[in-house]
CSV table of C-alpha atoms in Angstrom, one decimal:
chain,number,residue,atom,x,y,z
G,921,UNK,CA,4.1,7.5,-89.9
G,922,UNK,CA,7.6,7.0,-88.7
G,923,UNK,CA,8.6,3.5,-87.7
G,924,UNK,CA,11.5,4.6,-85.6
G,925,UNK,CA,11.4,3.4,-82.0
G,926,UNK,CA,13.3,5.0,-79.1
G,927,UNK,CA,13.6,2.1,-76.7
G,928,UNK,CA,14.6,3.1,-73.1
G,929,UNK,CA,16.0,0.0,-71.4
G,930,UNK,CA,17.8,-0.6,-68.0
G,931,UNK,CA,21.5,0.2,-68.1
G,932,UNK,CA,22.4,-3.4,-67.2
G,933,UNK,CA,20.4,-5.0,-70.0
G,934,UNK,CA,23.6,-6.8,-71.4
G,935,UNK,CA,25.1,-7.7,-68.0
G,936,UNK,CA,25.6,-11.5,-68.0
G,937,UNK,CA,25.4,-11.4,-64.2
G,938,UNK,CA,21.8,-10.1,-64.5
G,939,UNK,CA,20.1,-12.5,-67.0
G,940,UNK,CA,16.6,-11.5,-65.8
G,941,UNK,CA,13.5,-12.3,-67.8
G,942,UNK,CA,13.0,-8.6,-68.4
G,943,UNK,CA,16.4,-8.1,-69.8
G,944,UNK,CA,16.0,-11.1,-72.1
G,945,UNK,CA,12.7,-9.8,-73.3
G,946,UNK,CA,14.1,-6.4,-74.1
G,947,UNK,CA,17.1,-7.7,-76.0
G,948,UNK,CA,15.0,-10.1,-78.1
G,949,UNK,CA,12.3,-7.6,-78.7
G,950,UNK,CA,14.8,-5.0,-80.0
G,951,UNK,CA,16.4,-7.6,-82.3
G,952,UNK,CA,13.0,-8.7,-83.7
G,953,UNK,CA,11.7,-5.2,-84.2
G,954,UNK,CA,14.8,-4.5,-86.3
G,955,UNK,CA,14.1,-7.6,-88.4
G,956,UNK,CA,10.6,-6.2,-89.0
G,957,UNK,CA,12.2,-3.1,-90.5
G,958,UNK,CA,12.0,-0.8,-87.5
G,959,UNK,CA,14.9,1.5,-86.6
G,960,UNK,CA,15.4,0.7,-82.9
G,961,UNK,CA,17.4,3.3,-81.0
G,962,UNK,CA,18.4,1.9,-77.6
G,963,UNK,CA,18.8,4.3,-74.7
G,964,UNK,CA,20.3,2.8,-71.5
G,965,UNK,CA,19.2,4.4,-68.3
G,966,UNK,CA,19.6,3.4,-64.6
G,967,UNK,CA,16.4,2.2,-63.2
G,968,UNK,CA,16.4,4.8,-60.4
G,969,UNK,CA,18.0,7.6,-62.4
G,970,UNK,CA,14.9,9.7,-63.0
G,971,UNK,CA,17.1,12.8,-63.8
G,972,UNK,CA,18.8,10.9,-66.7
G,973,UNK,CA,15.4,9.8,-68.0
G,974,UNK,CA,14.0,13.4,-67.9
G,975,UNK,CA,17.1,14.7,-69.8
G,976,UNK,CA,16.8,11.9,-72.4
G,977,UNK,CA,13.1,12.5,-73.0
G,978,UNK,CA,13.5,16.2,-73.2
G,979,UNK,CA,16.2,15.7,-75.9
G,980,UNK,CA,14.0,13.6,-78.2
G,981,UNK,CA,12.3,15.2,-81.2
G,982,UNK,CA,8.6,16.1,-80.9
G,983,UNK,CA,6.3,13.2,-82.0
G,984,UNK,CA,9.0,10.5,-81.4
G,985,UNK,CA,7.7,7.1,-80.5
G,986,UNK,CA,9.3,6.1,-77.2
G,987,UNK,CA,9.0,2.7,-75.5
G,988,UNK,CA,10.0,2.8,-71.9
G,989,UNK,CA,10.8,-0.4,-70.0
G,990,UNK,CA,8.5,-0.6,-66.9
G,991,UNK,CA,11.4,-1.0,-64.5
G,992,UNK,CA,12.3,2.6,-65.4
G,993,UNK,CA,8.9,4.0,-66.4
G,994,UNK,CA,6.8,2.7,-63.5
G,995,UNK,CA,8.6,4.9,-61.0
G,996,UNK,CA,8.8,8.0,-63.2
G,997,UNK,CA,5.3,9.3,-63.4
G,998,UNK,CA,6.3,13.0,-63.2
G,999,UNK,CA,8.9,12.6,-65.9
G,1000,UNK,CA,6.5,10.8,-68.3
G,1001,UNK,CA,3.7,13.1,-67.6
G,1002,UNK,CA,5.9,16.1,-68.4
G,1003,UNK,CA,6.5,14.8,-72.0
G,1004,UNK,CA,3.1,13.0,-72.6
G,1005,UNK,CA,1.8,15.7,-75.0
G,1006,UNK,CA,5.1,16.1,-76.9
G,1007,UNK,CA,6.1,12.4,-77.3
G,1008,UNK,CA,4.2,9.2,-78.2
G,1009,UNK,CA,5.0,7.4,-75.0
G,1010,UNK,CA,4.5,3.6,-74.4
G,1011,UNK,CA,5.4,1.6,-71.3
G,1012,UNK,CA,6.5,-2.0,-71.6
G,1013,UNK,CA,5.3,-3.5,-68.3
G,1014,UNK,CA,6.9,-6.8,-67.4
G,1015,UNK,CA,5.5,-6.9,-63.9
G,1016,UNK,CA,3.3,-4.4,-62.1
G,1017,UNK,CA,5.3,-3.0,-59.2
G,1018,UNK,CA,2.2,-2.2,-57.3
G,1019,UNK,CA,1.2,-5.8,-57.1
G,1020,UNK,CA,4.3,-6.8,-55.1
G,1021,UNK,CA,4.9,-3.4,-53.5
G,1022,UNK,CA,1.5,-1.7,-52.8
G,1023,UNK,CA,3.2,1.6,-51.7
G,1024,UNK,CA,4.3,2.1,-55.3
G,1025,UNK,CA,0.9,1.6,-56.9
G,1026,UNK,CA,-0.2,5.3,-56.9
G,1027,UNK,CA,3.0,6.4,-58.7
G,1028,UNK,CA,2.8,3.5,-61.1
G,1029,UNK,CA,-0.8,4.3,-62.0
G,1030,UNK,CA,0.3,7.9,-62.7
G,1031,UNK,CA,3.1,6.7,-64.9
G,1032,UNK,CA,1.0,4.3,-66.9
G,1033,UNK,CA,-1.7,7.0,-67.2
G,1034,UNK,CA,0.8,9.3,-68.9
G,1035,UNK,CA,1.5,6.7,-71.7
G,1036,UNK,CA,-0.6,6.4,-74.8
G,1037,UNK,CA,-0.4,2.6,-74.4
G,1038,UNK,CA,0.8,0.2,-71.8
G,1039,UNK,CA,2.1,-3.1,-73.3
G,1040,UNK,CA,1.7,-5.8,-70.8
G,1041,UNK,CA,3.9,-8.9,-71.0
G,1042,UNK,CA,1.0,-11.2,-70.0
G,1043,UNK,CA,-2.7,-11.3,-70.0
G,1044,UNK,CA,-2.7,-11.5,-66.3
G,1045,UNK,CA,-0.7,-8.3,-66.1
G,1046,UNK,CA,-3.2,-6.5,-68.4
G,1047,UNK,CA,-6.1,-7.7,-66.2
G,1048,UNK,CA,-4.3,-6.6,-63.0
G,1049,UNK,CA,-3.6,-3.0,-64.2
G,1050,UNK,CA,-7.1,-2.6,-65.6
G,1051,UNK,CA,-8.6,-3.7,-62.3
G,1052,UNK,CA,-6.3,-1.5,-60.1
G,1053,UNK,CA,-5.3,1.5,-62.1
G,1054,UNK,CA,-8.5,2.6,-64.0
G,1055,UNK,CA,-6.9,2.6,-67.4
G,1056,UNK,CA,-8.9,2.5,-70.6
G,1057,UNK,CA,-9.0,-1.1,-72.0
G,1058,UNK,CA,-8.0,0.2,-75.4
G,1059,UNK,CA,-4.8,1.6,-74.0
G,1060,UNK,CA,-3.5,-1.7,-72.5
G,1061,UNK,CA,-2.2,-4.2,-75.0
G,1062,UNK,CA,-0.5,-7.6,-74.5
G,1063,UNK,CA,2.7,-9.0,-76.0
G,1064,UNK,CA,3.5,-12.4,-74.5
G,1065,UNK,CA,7.2,-13.3,-74.1
G,1066,UNK,CA,8.5,-15.5,-76.9
G,1067,UNK,CA,10.6,-18.7,-76.4
G,1068,UNK,CA,13.6,-19.9,-78.2
G,1069,UNK,CA,13.4,-23.4,-79.9
G,1070,UNK,CA,15.4,-26.1,-78.2
G,1071,UNK,CA,15.9,-29.8,-78.3
G,1072,UNK,CA,13.2,-32.0,-76.7
G,1073,UNK,CA,14.4,-33.1,-73.3
G,1074,UNK,CA,14.6,-36.9,-72.9
G,1075,UNK,CA,14.4,-37.0,-69.1
G,1076,UNK,CA,15.6,-39.9,-66.9
G,1077,UNK,CA,13.2,-42.6,-65.7
G,1078,UNK,CA,13.2,-41.5,-62.1
G,1079,UNK,CA,12.7,-37.7,-62.8
G,1080,UNK,CA,15.2,-36.9,-60.1
G,1081,UNK,CA,17.0,-33.9,-61.6
G,1082,UNK,CA,15.2,-30.7,-60.5
G,1083,UNK,CA,16.0,-27.3,-62.0
G,1084,UNK,CA,15.1,-23.9,-60.6
G,1085,UNK,CA,15.9,-20.8,-62.7
G,1086,UNK,CA,15.4,-17.6,-60.8
G,1087,UNK,CA,17.5,-14.9,-59.1
G,1088,UNK,CA,18.0,-15.9,-55.5
G,1089,UNK,CA,15.9,-13.3,-53.8
G,1090,UNK,CA,13.1,-13.6,-51.2
G,1091,UNK,CA,10.4,-12.9,-53.8
G,1092,UNK,CA,11.4,-16.0,-55.8
G,1093,UNK,CA,10.6,-18.3,-52.9
G,1094,UNK,CA,13.9,-20.2,-52.4
G,1095,UNK,CA,13.3,-20.5,-48.7
G,1096,UNK,CA,10.0,-22.2,-49.4
G,1097,UNK,CA,11.8,-24.5,-51.9
G,1098,UNK,CA,14.5,-25.5,-49.4
G,1099,UNK,CA,11.8,-26.3,-46.8
G,1100,UNK,CA,9.9,-28.4,-49.3
G,1101,UNK,CA,13.1,-30.2,-50.3
G,1102,UNK,CA,13.8,-31.0,-46.7
G,1103,UNK,CA,10.4,-32.6,-46.4
G,1104,UNK,CA,11.2,-35.0,-49.2
G,1105,UNK,CA,14.8,-35.8,-48.2
G,1106,UNK,CA,13.8,-39.5,-48.0
G,1107,UNK,CA,13.4,-39.5,-51.9
G,1108,UNK,CA,16.1,-39.6,-54.6
G,1109,UNK,CA,16.6,-36.2,-56.2
G,1110,UNK,CA,19.0,-33.4,-56.8
G,1111,UNK,CA,18.2,-29.8,-57.3
G,1112,UNK,CA,20.2,-27.2,-59.4
G,1113,UNK,CA,19.4,-23.6,-58.8
G,1114,UNK,CA,20.5,-21.1,-61.5
G,1115,UNK,CA,20.3,-17.4,-60.8
G,1116,UNK,CA,22.0,-14.3,-59.5
G,1117,UNK,CA,23.5,-14.7,-56.0
G,1118,UNK,CA,24.5,-11.1,-55.3
G,1119,UNK,CA,21.2,-9.3,-55.2
G,1120,UNK,CA,20.5,-10.2,-51.6
G,1121,UNK,CA,23.7,-11.7,-50.0
G,1122,UNK,CA,22.2,-12.1,-46.6
G,1123,UNK,CA,19.2,-14.0,-48.0
G,1124,UNK,CA,21.7,-16.3,-49.8
G,1125,UNK,CA,23.7,-16.8,-46.6
G,1126,UNK,CA,20.5,-17.8,-44.7
G,1127,UNK,CA,19.6,-20.3,-47.5
G,1128,UNK,CA,23.0,-21.9,-47.3
G,1129,UNK,CA,22.7,-22.3,-43.5
G,1130,UNK,CA,19.2,-23.8,-44.0
G,1131,UNK,CA,20.6,-26.2,-46.5
G,1132,UNK,CA,23.3,-27.4,-44.2
G,1133,UNK,CA,21.0,-27.7,-41.2
G,1134,UNK,CA,18.7,-29.8,-43.3
G,1135,UNK,CA,21.5,-32.0,-44.5
G,1136,UNK,CA,21.0,-30.9,-48.1
G,1137,UNK,CA,24.3,-29.2,-48.8
G,1138,UNK,CA,25.4,-31.9,-51.2
G,1139,UNK,CA,22.1,-32.2,-52.9
G,1140,UNK,CA,21.3,-28.6,-53.8
G,1141,UNK,CA,23.6,-26.6,-56.0
G,1142,UNK,CA,23.5,-22.8,-56.2
G,1143,UNK,CA,25.3,-22.2,-59.4
G,1144,UNK,CA,24.8,-18.5,-59.9
G,1145,UNK,CA,23.7,-17.0,-63.2
G,1146,UNK,CA,24.1,-18.9,-66.4
G,1147,UNK,CA,23.3,-17.9,-70.0
G,1148,UNK,CA,23.5,-19.3,-73.5
G,1149,UNK,CA,25.1,-22.7,-74.0
G,1150,UNK,CA,25.9,-23.1,-70.3
G,1151,UNK,CA,22.3,-22.7,-69.3
G,1152,UNK,CA,21.3,-25.0,-72.2
G,1153,UNK,CA,23.5,-27.7,-71.0
G,1154,UNK,CA,21.9,-27.5,-67.5
G,1155,UNK,CA,18.5,-27.7,-69.1
G,1156,UNK,CA,19.4,-30.8,-71.1
G,1157,UNK,CA,20.3,-32.6,-67.8
G,1158,UNK,CA,17.0,-31.7,-66.1
G,1159,UNK,CA,13.8,-33.7,-65.6
G,1160,UNK,CA,11.6,-31.0,-64.0
G,1161,UNK,CA,11.5,-27.2,-63.7
G,1162,UNK,CA,10.4,-26.1,-60.2
G,1163,UNK,CA,9.4,-22.6,-59.1
G,1164,UNK,CA,8.4,-21.4,-55.6
G,1165,UNK,CA,8.0,-17.8,-56.7
G,1166,UNK,CA,5.8,-15.5,-54.6
G,1167,UNK,CA,5.1,-13.1,-57.5
G,1168,UNK,CA,5.3,-13.9,-61.2
G,1169,UNK,CA,3.8,-11.9,-64.1
G,1170,UNK,CA,4.4,-14.7,-66.6
G,1171,UNK,CA,7.2,-17.1,-65.8
G,1172,UNK,CA,9.6,-17.0,-68.7
G,1173,UNK,CA,11.9,-19.6,-67.2
G,1174,UNK,CA,9.0,-22.0,-67.0
G,1175,UNK,CA,8.0,-21.4,-70.6
G,1176,UNK,CA,11.6,-21.9,-71.7
G,1177,UNK,CA,11.7,-25.2,-69.9
G,1178,UNK,CA,8.4,-26.3,-71.4
G,1179,UNK,CA,9.8,-25.3,-74.8
G,1180,UNK,CA,12.3,-28.2,-74.3
G,1181,UNK,CA,9.6,-30.6,-73.1
G,1182,UNK,CA,10.3,-30.2,-69.4
G,1183,UNK,CA,7.3,-30.4,-67.1
G,1184,UNK,CA,6.8,-28.0,-64.2
G,1185,UNK,CA,5.9,-27.9,-60.5
G,1186,UNK,CA,5.3,-24.3,-59.6
G,1187,UNK,CA,3.4,-21.9,-57.4
G,1188,UNK,CA,0.0,-20.7,-58.6
G,1189,UNK,CA,0.8,-17.0,-58.8
G,1190,UNK,CA,0.2,-14.3,-61.4
G,1191,UNK,CA,0.7,-15.4,-64.9
G,1192,UNK,CA,2.2,-18.8,-64.2
G,1193,UNK,CA,-0.9,-20.7,-65.3
G,1194,UNK,CA,-0.8,-18.6,-68.5
G,1195,UNK,CA,2.8,-19.7,-69.2
G,1196,UNK,CA,1.9,-23.3,-68.8
G,1197,UNK,CA,-1.2,-23.0,-71.0
G,1198,UNK,CA,-3.7,-23.9,-68.3
G,1199,UNK,CA,-7.2,-23.5,-69.5
G,1200,UNK,CA,-6.3,-24.4,-73.1
G,1201,UNK,CA,-7.5,-27.4,-75.0
G,1202,UNK,CA,-4.5,-29.5,-74.1
G,1203,UNK,CA,-3.6,-30.8,-70.7
G,1204,UNK,CA,-1.3,-28.7,-68.5
G,1205,UNK,CA,2.4,-29.7,-68.5
G,1206,UNK,CA,2.7,-29.1,-64.8
G,1207,UNK,CA,1.3,-29.1,-61.3
G,1208,UNK,CA,0.4,-25.8,-59.5
G,1209,UNK,CA,0.5,-25.4,-55.7
G,1210,UNK,CA,-0.2,-22.4,-53.4
G,1211,UNK,CA,2.6,-19.9,-52.8
G,1212,UNK,CA,4.4,-19.8,-49.4
G,1213,UNK,CA,3.4,-23.3,-48.6
G,1214,UNK,CA,6.3,-25.7,-48.3
G,1215,UNK,CA,4.0,-28.7,-47.5
G,1216,UNK,CA,2.0,-28.2,-50.7
G,1217,UNK,CA,5.2,-27.8,-52.8
G,1218,UNK,CA,6.7,-30.9,-51.1
G,1219,UNK,CA,3.5,-32.8,-51.9
G,1220,UNK,CA,3.7,-31.8,-55.6
G,1221,UNK,CA,7.3,-32.8,-55.8
G,1222,UNK,CA,6.6,-36.1,-54.1
G,1223,UNK,CA,3.9,-36.9,-56.6
G,1224,UNK,CA,6.3,-36.2,-59.4
G,1225,UNK,CA,9.1,-38.3,-58.0
G,1226,UNK,CA,6.9,-41.3,-57.0
G,1227,UNK,CA,4.3,-41.6,-59.7
G,1228,UNK,CA,5.7,-42.8,-63.0
G,1229,UNK,CA,2.3,-42.5,-64.7
G,1230,UNK,CA,2.1,-38.8,-63.7
G,1231,UNK,CA,5.6,-38.2,-65.0
G,1232,UNK,CA,4.7,-39.7,-68.4
G,1233,UNK,CA,1.5,-37.6,-68.6
G,1234,UNK,CA,3.2,-34.4,-67.8
G,1235,UNK,CA,6.1,-35.1,-70.2
G,1236,UNK,CA,3.6,-35.8,-73.0
G,1237,UNK,CA,1.7,-32.6,-72.2
G,1238,UNK,CA,4.9,-30.5,-72.2
G,1239,UNK,CA,5.9,-32.0,-75.6
G,1240,UNK,CA,2.5,-30.8,-77.0
G,1241,UNK,CA,2.6,-27.4,-75.3
G,1242,UNK,CA,6.0,-26.5,-76.7
G,1243,UNK,CA,4.5,-26.3,-80.2
G,1244,UNK,CA,1.9,-23.7,-79.1
G,1245,UNK,CA,4.3,-21.3,-77.3
G,1246,UNK,CA,4.7,-17.8,-78.7
G,1247,UNK,CA,7.9,-17.0,-80.7
G,1248,UNK,CA,9.9,-13.8,-80.3
G,1249,UNK,CA,8.7,-12.8,-83.8
G,1250,UNK,CA,5.1,-13.0,-82.4
G,1251,UNK,CA,6.1,-10.8,-79.5
G,1252,UNK,CA,7.6,-8.1,-81.8
G,1253,UNK,CA,4.6,-8.1,-84.1
G,1254,UNK,CA,2.3,-7.5,-81.2
G,1255,UNK,CA,4.5,-4.7,-79.8
G,1256,UNK,CA,4.7,-3.1,-83.3
G,1257,UNK,CA,1.0,-3.2,-83.7
G,1258,UNK,CA,0.5,-1.5,-80.3
G,1259,UNK,CA,3.1,1.2,-81.0
G,1260,UNK,CA,1.5,1.9,-84.4
G,1261,UNK,CA,-2.0,2.2,-82.8
G,1262,UNK,CA,-0.6,4.6,-80.2
G,1263,UNK,CA,1.1,6.7,-82.9
G,1264,UNK,CA,-2.1,7.5,-84.9
């Protein structure tokens, strides 16, 4: 059985202006699969360029193992179905498109049905596609995102430094976050937002207006995308990771924060509880609130900022949780096992 893997990834996978969780996952997975002895052949394709995908697949040798990023594969049901007998197809599904965009569900179900295996990036994603797409349970595997080790955050006594790591788009809930921050303007805090600012310029403009109208222009920084050491420096200065996301398959930015001992206040959506370790033997390192509810998010942040005992408990829980997070080697081993099973 060949261990070669043709990995079809978005064309912008290496773009520092697009440090998305999916791109990070793909890059780290490719590197770790290579360390496991797999020959990984990367093929970069535009997410909407179905013609390029069709030409690529048609040119691969019969029996090749092909792993297609879900950003590309979920919208290419016809192209995958046309090659499903000739190639050993797998789809790496970071987030089910049909969950956030119901109009895409039928096409995504066809795409995943054409694959020998769907590799979901969270247990929540696996359960969602099984419930909605009628796939066989044996054909949907899970490979949780890994985390990189980092120094344990010390945190200031007041917990005032808030950090949000997410592209500034409507789906990530920044409007809810701004409204929540306005409701706790009487408290001492600062919020740093890290993430792409050019995906929806009009949304960013409206956020900036809302910040100025709320008198928060000097307390909330929209820094744009940061990677590597620059992002690490921002994390070392943070006390709390906050997320107001409306849809989240896992929450890699939350897990990366917890990996440094940072507690979390986040919306209870998708796989976010999974990222925090809710339901495990240890206490959760964060507070979960309903999505699209500025008052609930404000209440969670107010609890964090005003209750020193709560801050201590959540920091201790985060320090314990960081030792139980998956590594990228774990991720690669899970993906490799799923690909091997699909190749038999």
